[in-house]
GROMACS .gro file of C-alpha atoms in nm:
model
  181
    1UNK     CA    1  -9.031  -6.741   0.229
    2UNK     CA    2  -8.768  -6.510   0.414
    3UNK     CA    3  -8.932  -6.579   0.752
    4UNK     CA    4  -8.929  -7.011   0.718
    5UNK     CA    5  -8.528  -7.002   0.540
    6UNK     CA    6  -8.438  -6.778   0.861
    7UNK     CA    7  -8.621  -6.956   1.107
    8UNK     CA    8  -8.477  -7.284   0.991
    9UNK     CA    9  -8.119  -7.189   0.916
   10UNK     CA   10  -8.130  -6.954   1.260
   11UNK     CA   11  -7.913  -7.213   1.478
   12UNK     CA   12  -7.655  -7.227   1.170
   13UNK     CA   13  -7.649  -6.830   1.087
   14UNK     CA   14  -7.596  -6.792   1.488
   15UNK     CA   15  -7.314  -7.067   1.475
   16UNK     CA   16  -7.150  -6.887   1.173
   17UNK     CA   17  -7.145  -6.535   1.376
   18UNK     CA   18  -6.984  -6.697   1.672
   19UNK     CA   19  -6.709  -6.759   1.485
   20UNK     CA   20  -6.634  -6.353   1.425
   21UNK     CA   21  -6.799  -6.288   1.755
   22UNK     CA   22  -6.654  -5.908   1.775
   23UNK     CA   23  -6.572  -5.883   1.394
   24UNK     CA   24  -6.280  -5.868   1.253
   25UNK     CA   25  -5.972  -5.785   1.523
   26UNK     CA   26  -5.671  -5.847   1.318
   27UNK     CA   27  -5.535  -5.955   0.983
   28UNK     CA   28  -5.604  -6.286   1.041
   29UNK     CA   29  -5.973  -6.245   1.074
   30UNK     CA   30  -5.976  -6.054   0.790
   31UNK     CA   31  -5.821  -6.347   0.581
   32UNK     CA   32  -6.039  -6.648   0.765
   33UNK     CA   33  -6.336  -6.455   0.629
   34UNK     CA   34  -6.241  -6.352   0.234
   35UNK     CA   35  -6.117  -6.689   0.219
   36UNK     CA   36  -6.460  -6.848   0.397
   37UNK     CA   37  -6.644  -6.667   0.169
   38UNK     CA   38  -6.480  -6.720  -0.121
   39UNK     CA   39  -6.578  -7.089  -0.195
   40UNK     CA   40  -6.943  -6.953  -0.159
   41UNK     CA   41  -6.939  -6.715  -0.421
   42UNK     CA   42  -6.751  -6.929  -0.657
   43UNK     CA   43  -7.047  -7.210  -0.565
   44UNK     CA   44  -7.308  -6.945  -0.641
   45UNK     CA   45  -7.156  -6.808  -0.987
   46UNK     CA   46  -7.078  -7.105  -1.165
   47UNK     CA   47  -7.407  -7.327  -1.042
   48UNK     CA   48  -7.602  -7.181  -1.297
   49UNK     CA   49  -7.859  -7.362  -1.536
   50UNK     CA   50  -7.976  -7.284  -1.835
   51UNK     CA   51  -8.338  -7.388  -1.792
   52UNK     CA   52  -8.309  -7.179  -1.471
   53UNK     CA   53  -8.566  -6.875  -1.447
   54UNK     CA   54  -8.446  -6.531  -1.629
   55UNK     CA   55  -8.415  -6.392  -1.312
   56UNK     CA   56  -8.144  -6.608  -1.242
   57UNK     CA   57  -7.942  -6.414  -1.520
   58UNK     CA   58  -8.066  -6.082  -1.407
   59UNK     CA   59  -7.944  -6.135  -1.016
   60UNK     CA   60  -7.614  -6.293  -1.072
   61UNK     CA   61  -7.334  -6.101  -0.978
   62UNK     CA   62  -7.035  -6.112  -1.153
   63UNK     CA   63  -6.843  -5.866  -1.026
   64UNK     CA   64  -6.849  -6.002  -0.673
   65UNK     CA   65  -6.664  -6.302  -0.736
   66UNK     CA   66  -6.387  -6.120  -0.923
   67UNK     CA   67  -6.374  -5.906  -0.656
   68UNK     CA   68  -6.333  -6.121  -0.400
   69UNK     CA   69  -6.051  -6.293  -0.560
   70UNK     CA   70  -5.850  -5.971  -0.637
   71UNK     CA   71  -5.882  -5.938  -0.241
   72UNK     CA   72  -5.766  -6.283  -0.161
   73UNK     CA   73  -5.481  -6.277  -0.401
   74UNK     CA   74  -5.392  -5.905  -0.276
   75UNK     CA   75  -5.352  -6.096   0.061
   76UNK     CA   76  -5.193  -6.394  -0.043
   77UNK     CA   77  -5.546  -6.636   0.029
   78UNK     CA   78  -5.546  -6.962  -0.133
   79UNK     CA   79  -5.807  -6.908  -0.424
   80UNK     CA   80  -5.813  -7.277  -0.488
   81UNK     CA   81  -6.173  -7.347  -0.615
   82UNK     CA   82  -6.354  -7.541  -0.344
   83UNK     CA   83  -6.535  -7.874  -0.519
   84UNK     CA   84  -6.908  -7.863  -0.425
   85UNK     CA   85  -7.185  -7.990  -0.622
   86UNK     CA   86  -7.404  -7.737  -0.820
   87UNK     CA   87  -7.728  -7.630  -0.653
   88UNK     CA   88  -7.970  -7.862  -0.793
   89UNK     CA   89  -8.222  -7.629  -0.858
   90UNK     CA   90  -8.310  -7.248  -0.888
   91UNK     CA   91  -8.469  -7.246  -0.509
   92UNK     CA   92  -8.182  -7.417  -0.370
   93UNK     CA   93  -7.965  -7.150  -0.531
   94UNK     CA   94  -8.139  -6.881  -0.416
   95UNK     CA   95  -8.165  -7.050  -0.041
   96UNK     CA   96  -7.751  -7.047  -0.100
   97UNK     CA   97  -7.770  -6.641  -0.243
   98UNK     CA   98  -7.979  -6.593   0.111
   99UNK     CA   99  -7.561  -6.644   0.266
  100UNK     CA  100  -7.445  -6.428   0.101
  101UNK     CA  101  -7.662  -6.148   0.016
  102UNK     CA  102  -7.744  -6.120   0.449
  103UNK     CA  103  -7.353  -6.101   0.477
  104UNK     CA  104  -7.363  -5.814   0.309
  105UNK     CA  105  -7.586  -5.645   0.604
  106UNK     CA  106  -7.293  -5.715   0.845
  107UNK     CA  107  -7.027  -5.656   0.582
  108UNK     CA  108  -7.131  -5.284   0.697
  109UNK     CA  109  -6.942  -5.293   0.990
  110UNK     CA  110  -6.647  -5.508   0.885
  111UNK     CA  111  -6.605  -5.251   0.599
  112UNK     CA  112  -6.514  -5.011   0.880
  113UNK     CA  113  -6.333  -5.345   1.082
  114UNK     CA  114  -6.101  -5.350   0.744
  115UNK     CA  115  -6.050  -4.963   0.689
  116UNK     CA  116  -5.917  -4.976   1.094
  117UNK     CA  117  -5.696  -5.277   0.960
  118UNK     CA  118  -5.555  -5.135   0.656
  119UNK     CA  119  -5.390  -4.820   0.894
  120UNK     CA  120  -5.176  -5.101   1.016
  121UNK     CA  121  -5.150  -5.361   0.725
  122UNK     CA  122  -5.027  -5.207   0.402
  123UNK     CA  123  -5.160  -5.515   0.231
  124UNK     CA  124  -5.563  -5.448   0.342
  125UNK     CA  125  -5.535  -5.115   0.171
  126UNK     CA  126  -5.542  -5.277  -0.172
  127UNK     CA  127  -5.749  -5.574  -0.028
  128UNK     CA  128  -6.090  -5.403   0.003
  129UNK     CA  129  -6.271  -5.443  -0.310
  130UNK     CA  130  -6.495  -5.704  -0.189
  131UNK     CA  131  -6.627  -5.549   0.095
  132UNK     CA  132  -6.677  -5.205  -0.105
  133UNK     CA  133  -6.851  -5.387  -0.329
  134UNK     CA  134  -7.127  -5.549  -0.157
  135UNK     CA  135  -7.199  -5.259   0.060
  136UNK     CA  136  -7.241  -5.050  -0.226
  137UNK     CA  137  -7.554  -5.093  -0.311
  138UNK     CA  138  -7.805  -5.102   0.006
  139UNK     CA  139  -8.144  -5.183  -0.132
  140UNK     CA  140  -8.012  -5.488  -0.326
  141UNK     CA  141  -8.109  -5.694  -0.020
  142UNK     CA  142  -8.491  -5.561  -0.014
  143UNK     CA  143  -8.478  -5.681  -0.362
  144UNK     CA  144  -8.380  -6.036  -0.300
  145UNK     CA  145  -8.652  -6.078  -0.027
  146UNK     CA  146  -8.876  -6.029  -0.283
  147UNK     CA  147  -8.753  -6.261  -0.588
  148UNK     CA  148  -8.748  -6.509  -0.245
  149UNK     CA  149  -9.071  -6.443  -0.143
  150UNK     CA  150  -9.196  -6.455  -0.482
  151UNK     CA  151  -9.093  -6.859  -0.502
  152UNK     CA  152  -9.386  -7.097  -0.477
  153UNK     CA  153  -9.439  -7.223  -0.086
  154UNK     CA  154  -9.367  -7.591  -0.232
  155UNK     CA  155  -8.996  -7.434  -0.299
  156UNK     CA  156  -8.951  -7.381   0.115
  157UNK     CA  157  -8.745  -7.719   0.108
  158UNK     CA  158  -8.523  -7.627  -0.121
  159UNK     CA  159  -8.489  -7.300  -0.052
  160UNK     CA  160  -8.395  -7.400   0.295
  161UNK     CA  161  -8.149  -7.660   0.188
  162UNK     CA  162  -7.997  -7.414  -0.052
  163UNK     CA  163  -7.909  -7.163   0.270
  164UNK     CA  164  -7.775  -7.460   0.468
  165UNK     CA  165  -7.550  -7.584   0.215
  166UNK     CA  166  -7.437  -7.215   0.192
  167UNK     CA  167  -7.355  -7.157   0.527
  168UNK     CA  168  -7.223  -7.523   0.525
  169UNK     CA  169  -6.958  -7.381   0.283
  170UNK     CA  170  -6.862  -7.089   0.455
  171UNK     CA  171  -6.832  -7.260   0.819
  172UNK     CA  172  -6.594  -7.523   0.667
  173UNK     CA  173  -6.358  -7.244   0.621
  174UNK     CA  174  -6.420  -7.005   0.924
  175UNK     CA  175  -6.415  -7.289   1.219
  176UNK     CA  176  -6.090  -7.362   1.342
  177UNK     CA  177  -5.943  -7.683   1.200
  178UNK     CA  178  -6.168  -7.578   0.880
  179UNK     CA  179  -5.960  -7.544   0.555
  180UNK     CA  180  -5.676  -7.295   0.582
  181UNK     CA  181  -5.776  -6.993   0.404
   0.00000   0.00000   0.00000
């Protein structure tokens, strides 16, 4: 399931990196992408179902979210919640945790990106909880290829759908002229 939700959402992951082509250079950067990201992970915790799959429960991650809005507040981000309709279904949820769980592979770098930032913005220094805490635990991703890969190959679809809404959400924020963050 990994390989078809990457090959089809390839064009729209490769738009999305253009947009931080060299990472993040400056403060600004650093705010464009908490606040991008932000309307994702508020999209992915409260879209939950209850006739969703226990593994649902068991992948959700609370802390993230939280996280990420300590960061944005620390650097004076609009945490407005973004209006998007829940994920219609456990696939398409997963397609949208497929976003953000990959950003954490690049979050790697732009944890450094951000430590170089907060030697010259007082304000990053308290602003980095997000970014410590997706990088924190490096296997997590090997374990959401396989809950993805474990999903029936009539789920593709939605699975697909799910990662292009996600990325959908995020590029409405990073492209210029997308909401302010």
């Amino acid at each position: 399931m990994l390989a078809q939700v990457r090959l089809a959402t390839r064009g729209t992951h490769d738009a999305l990196d253009a947009l931080l082509p060299v990472g993040l250079r400056d403060l600004h950067d650093y705010r464009r992408y908490l606040g991008a990201l932000l309307p994702l992970a508020e999209w992915l915790a409260h879209g939950d179902r209850p006739d969703w799959p226990r593994a649902k429960t068991d992948w959700d991650d609370g802390q993230r979210l939280d996280c990420l809005r300590a960061d944005c507040a620390a650097l004076d981000i609009d945490t407005t919640p973004a209006s998007a309709p829940s994920p219609p279904s456990w696939p398409h949820w997963l397609g949208g945790c497929y976003v953000i769980e990959g950003s954490a592979l690049g979050a790697r770098l732009l944890s450094r990106h951000a430590a170089g930032l907060a030697e010259e913005h007082a304000e990053v220094r308290g602003a980095r909880r997000f970014l410590g805490h997706i990088t924190s635990d490096p296997p997590r991703w090997g374990r959401f290829v396989r809950l993805l890969d474990a999903l029936p190959e009539g789920d593709a679809g939605a699975a697909t759908s799910g990662a292009r809404d996600g990325f959908a959400i995020v590029h409405s924020r990073l492209a210029p002229g997308g909401t302010p963050a």
